[in-house]
Coordinates of C-alpha atoms in Angstrom, one line a residue:
Chain A
X76 CA 4.6 -3.8 -5.7
X77 CA 4.7 -6.4 -2.9
X78 CA 1.7 -6.5 -0.6
X79 CA 2.2 -5.4 3.0
X80 CA 0.4 -6.3 6.2
X81 CA 0.4 -4.0 9.2
X82 CA -1.6 -4.1 12.5
X83 CA -4.6 -1.9 12.4
X84 CA -3.7 0.0 15.6
X85 CA -1.1 0.2 18.4
X86 CA -0.7 2.1 21.6
X87 CA 2.6 3.3 23.1
X88 CA 3.4 5.2 26.3
X89 CA 5.0 8.6 25.9
X90 CA 8.8 8.4 26.2
X91 CA 8.9 4.7 25.4
X92 CA 10.0 3.2 22.1
X93 CA 7.3 2.5 19.5
X94 CA 7.9 -0.5 17.4
X95 CA 5.7 -0.8 14.4
X96 CA 5.9 -4.1 12.4
X97 CA 5.3 -4.6 8.7
X98 CA 5.1 -8.0 7.0
X99 CA 6.1 -8.1 3.3
X100 CA 6.7 -11.8 2.7
X101 CA 6.5 -11.5 -1.2
X102 CA 9.1 -8.7 -1.4
X103 CA 11.4 -8.9 -4.5
X104 CA 15.1 -8.4 -4.4
X105 CA 14.9 -5.0 -6.0
X106 CA 12.1 -3.6 -3.9
X107 CA 12.7 -1.1 -1.1
X108 CA 10.8 -0.7 2.1
X109 CA 9.5 2.9 2.7
X110 CA 7.7 4.3 5.7
X111 CA 5.5 7.4 5.7
X112 CA 3.2 8.8 8.4
X113 CA 0.1 10.9 8.2
X114 CA -0.7 13.1 11.2
X115 CA -4.4 14.0 11.6
X116 CA -5.4 14.1 7.9
X117 CA -2.4 16.2 6.8
X118 CA -0.4 15.1 3.8
X119 CA 1.7 12.0 4.4
X120 CA 5.3 12.7 5.5
X121 CA 8.3 10.6 4.6
X122 CA 10.1 8.9 7.5
X123 CA 12.8 6.5 6.3
X124 CA 13.5 3.8 3.7
X125 CA 15.9 0.9 3.2
X126 CA 16.7 -2.1 1.0
X127 CA 18.6 -4.6 3.0
X128 CA 20.6 -2.9 5.8
X129 CA 19.2 -1.4 8.9
X130 CA 18.8 2.4 8.6
X131 CA 18.7 5.3 11.1
X132 CA 17.9 8.9 10.7
X133 CA 16.9 11.7 13.0
X134 CA 13.3 10.6 13.0
X135 CA 13.5 6.8 13.3
X136 CA 15.3 3.5 12.8
X137 CA 14.3 0.8 10.3
X138 CA 15.1 -2.8 11.0
X139 CA 14.8 -5.2 8.1
X140 CA 15.0 -9.0 8.7
X141 CA 17.8 -10.9 7.0
X142 CA 15.3 -12.6 4.7
X143 CA 13.6 -9.2 4.0
X144 CA 10.2 -10.6 4.6
X145 CA 9.4 -8.2 7.4
X146 CA 10.6 -5.0 8.9
X147 CA 10.1 -2.8 12.0
X148 CA 10.0 0.9 12.3
X149 CA 11.3 2.2 15.6
X150 CA 10.5 5.6 17.1
X151 CA 13.0 5.6 20.0
X152 CA 11.3 8.0 22.3
X153 CA 7.7 8.5 21.3
X154 CA 6.0 11.8 22.0
X155 CA 2.3 12.8 21.7
X156 CA 3.1 14.4 18.4
X157 CA 4.0 11.0 17.0
X158 CA 0.3 10.0 17.2
X159 CA -0.4 9.3 13.5
X160 CA -1.2 6.7 10.9
X161 CA 2.0 4.9 9.8
X162 CA 2.2 3.4 6.3
X163 CA 4.7 0.7 5.2
X164 CA 5.2 0.7 1.5
X165 CA 7.2 -1.8 -0.6
X166 CA 8.1 -0.9 -4.2
X167 CA 10.9 -0.7 -6.8
X168 CA 12.6 2.5 -7.4
X169 CA 11.4 2.8 -11.0
X170 CA 11.1 5.8 -13.1
X171 CA 7.8 6.8 -11.5
X172 CA 8.0 6.6 -7.7
X173 CA 4.3 6.1 -7.3
X174 CA 3.4 4.4 -4.0
X175 CA 0.6 2.0 -3.0
X176 CA -0.7 3.0 0.4
X177 CA -2.5 0.4 2.4
X178 CA -4.6 1.3 5.5
X179 CA -1.5 1.6 7.7
X180 CA -1.2 1.4 11.5
X181 CA -2.8 4.0 13.7
X182 CA -0.3 4.7 16.5
X183 CA -1.6 6.4 19.6
X184 CA 0.9 7.7 22.0
X185 CA -0.5 8.1 25.5
X186 CA 0.7 10.3 28.3
Chain B
X188 CA 10.6 26.8 -0.6
X189 CA 6.9 26.6 -0.3
X190 CA 7.1 22.9 -1.2
X191 CA 3.8 21.5 -2.6
X192 CA 0.8 23.8 -2.5
X193 CA -2.8 23.0 -3.3
X194 CA -5.8 25.2 -3.8
X195 CA -8.6 25.3 -2.8
X196 CA -8.4 23.9 0.8
X197 CA -12.1 23.1 0.8
X198 CA -14.8 23.0 -1.8
X199 CA -18.5 21.9 -2.0
X200 CA -19.8 21.0 -5.4
X201 CA -23.2 20.1 -6.7
X202 CA -23.7 16.9 -8.7
X203 CA -22.7 17.5 -12.3
X204 CA -20.6 20.5 -11.7
X205 CA -17.0 20.7 -12.8
X206 CA -13.9 22.0 -11.1
X207 CA -10.1 22.0 -11.2
X208 CA -7.9 21.3 -8.3
X209 CA -4.7 23.1 -8.5
X210 CA -1.3 21.8 -7.5
X211 CA 2.1 23.5 -7.7
X212 CA 5.6 22.6 -6.5
X213 CA 8.7 24.8 -6.4
X214 CA 11.3 22.0 -5.9
X215 CA 11.9 21.4 -9.6
X216 CA 10.7 17.8 -9.2
X217 CA 10.1 15.9 -12.4
X218 CA 7.4 13.6 -10.9
X219 CA 4.0 14.6 -9.7
X220 CA 1.0 12.6 -8.5
X221 CA -2.6 12.9 -7.5
X222 CA -4.1 10.7 -4.8
X223 CA -7.5 10.5 -3.2
X224 CA -8.2 9.4 0.4
X225 CA -11.6 8.3 1.5
X226 CA -12.5 8.5 5.2
X227 CA -10.6 5.9 7.2
X228 CA -8.8 4.5 4.2
X229 CA -5.3 4.7 2.7
X230 CA -4.4 6.8 -0.4
X231 CA -5.3 5.7 -3.9
X232 CA -3.3 6.9 -6.9
X233 CA -5.5 8.7 -9.5
X234 CA -2.9 10.0 -12.1
X235 CA 0.8 10.7 -12.2
X236 CA 3.2 12.5 -14.4
X237 CA 6.9 11.8 -15.0
X238 CA 7.5 15.2 -16.7
X239 CA 5.9 18.1 -18.6
X240 CA 3.7 16.7 -21.3
X241 CA 3.6 13.2 -20.0
X242 CA 0.8 11.8 -17.8
X243 CA -0.5 8.3 -17.0
X244 CA -3.3 6.7 -15.2
X245 CA -3.1 5.3 -11.7
X246 CA -5.4 3.0 -9.8
X247 CA -8.6 5.1 -9.9
X248 CA -8.6 7.5 -12.9
X249 CA -12.2 7.3 -13.9
X250 CA -14.0 10.7 -13.7
X251 CA -10.8 12.7 -13.6
X252 CA -8.4 14.3 -16.1
X253 CA -5.0 15.8 -15.8
X254 CA -2.5 17.9 -17.8
X255 CA 1.1 18.8 -17.2
X256 CA 2.2 21.7 -19.3
X257 CA 4.9 22.9 -17.0
X258 CA 7.3 21.3 -14.5
X259 CA 5.7 23.2 -11.6
X260 CA 2.0 22.7 -12.1
X261 CA -0.2 19.6 -12.2
X262 CA -4.0 20.4 -12.2
X263 CA -6.6 17.7 -11.7
X264 CA -9.9 18.2 -13.5
X265 CA -13.3 16.8 -12.4
X266 CA -15.7 17.1 -15.3
X267 CA -19.1 15.8 -13.9
X268 CA -18.9 15.7 -10.1
X269 CA -20.5 12.7 -8.5
X270 CA -21.1 11.9 -4.7
X271 CA -18.5 9.1 -5.1
X272 CA -15.8 11.7 -5.6
X273 CA -16.3 13.1 -2.1
X274 CA -12.8 12.7 -0.7
X275 CA -9.6 14.4 0.3
X276 CA -7.3 14.9 -2.6
X277 CA -3.5 15.0 -2.1
X278 CA -1.0 16.2 -4.6
X279 CA 2.6 15.0 -4.3
X280 CA 5.9 15.4 -6.1
X281 CA 9.3 13.7 -6.2
X282 CA 12.5 13.7 -8.0
X283 CA 14.0 10.5 -9.2
X284 CA 17.7 10.4 -9.9
X285 CA 19.2 6.9 -10.5
X286 CA 22.4 8.3 -9.0
X287 CA 20.8 9.3 -5.8
X288 CA 19.5 7.0 -3.0
X289 CA 16.2 8.8 -2.6
X290 CA 13.0 9.5 -4.4
X291 CA 11.0 10.8 -1.4
X292 CA 7.5 12.0 -2.2
X293 CA 6.5 15.4 -0.8
X294 CA 2.8 15.9 -0.2
X295 CA 0.6 19.0 -0.2
X296 CA -1.9 19.8 2.5
X297 CA -4.8 18.4 0.6
X298 CA -8.1 19.6 -0.8
X299 CA -11.3 18.5 1.0
X300 CA -14.0 18.1 -1.6
X301 CA -17.7 17.3 -0.9
X302 CA -20.1 16.6 -3.7
X303 CA -23.8 16.9 -2.8

């Protein structure tokens, strides 16, 4: 699995968009980008994933650069409940979907 | 669906004791995983299973054992507890289908283990 680099922490004002970057410059052509988050020591929760195209679901949007070396997770209108650790994971969709979790980005949404 | 359930929620062990962490899922997922998370760190994979009767080591398997006799259950065994095994343990499951565009992992609430 490709290595990822994320900022240790970020702040965001409530109601504003939160943009969380992830660098994965060694990503291979068959590796997907996944995002999970972990709220206050609960089990991680899946957010979104993508291969090449930008993706959007009810939780967030994922923007992947054309060269696929980096991506950004966007929470369009952050709330206090979005305060969590966000993990960017890059891996192939092999027979075992085991993920390598780094240390993630701690996002703090402030009133 | 209850999703992924884990028992117990908390446990304190003495050095050298043994215990089994229980994990069950009711989503008929073929893949199951055990992770540990030390304070302030990310998750590390201990063991995983791609189906009943099939298990394999992850990144940090030493000191642990697993078995998978049914699709639903994936217990994690600690034989001789050590202080280094103080951690939060998460079980997860997923379903991989090459025809589907998702293999999302669903996590349980965790077991907080302290070894003194």
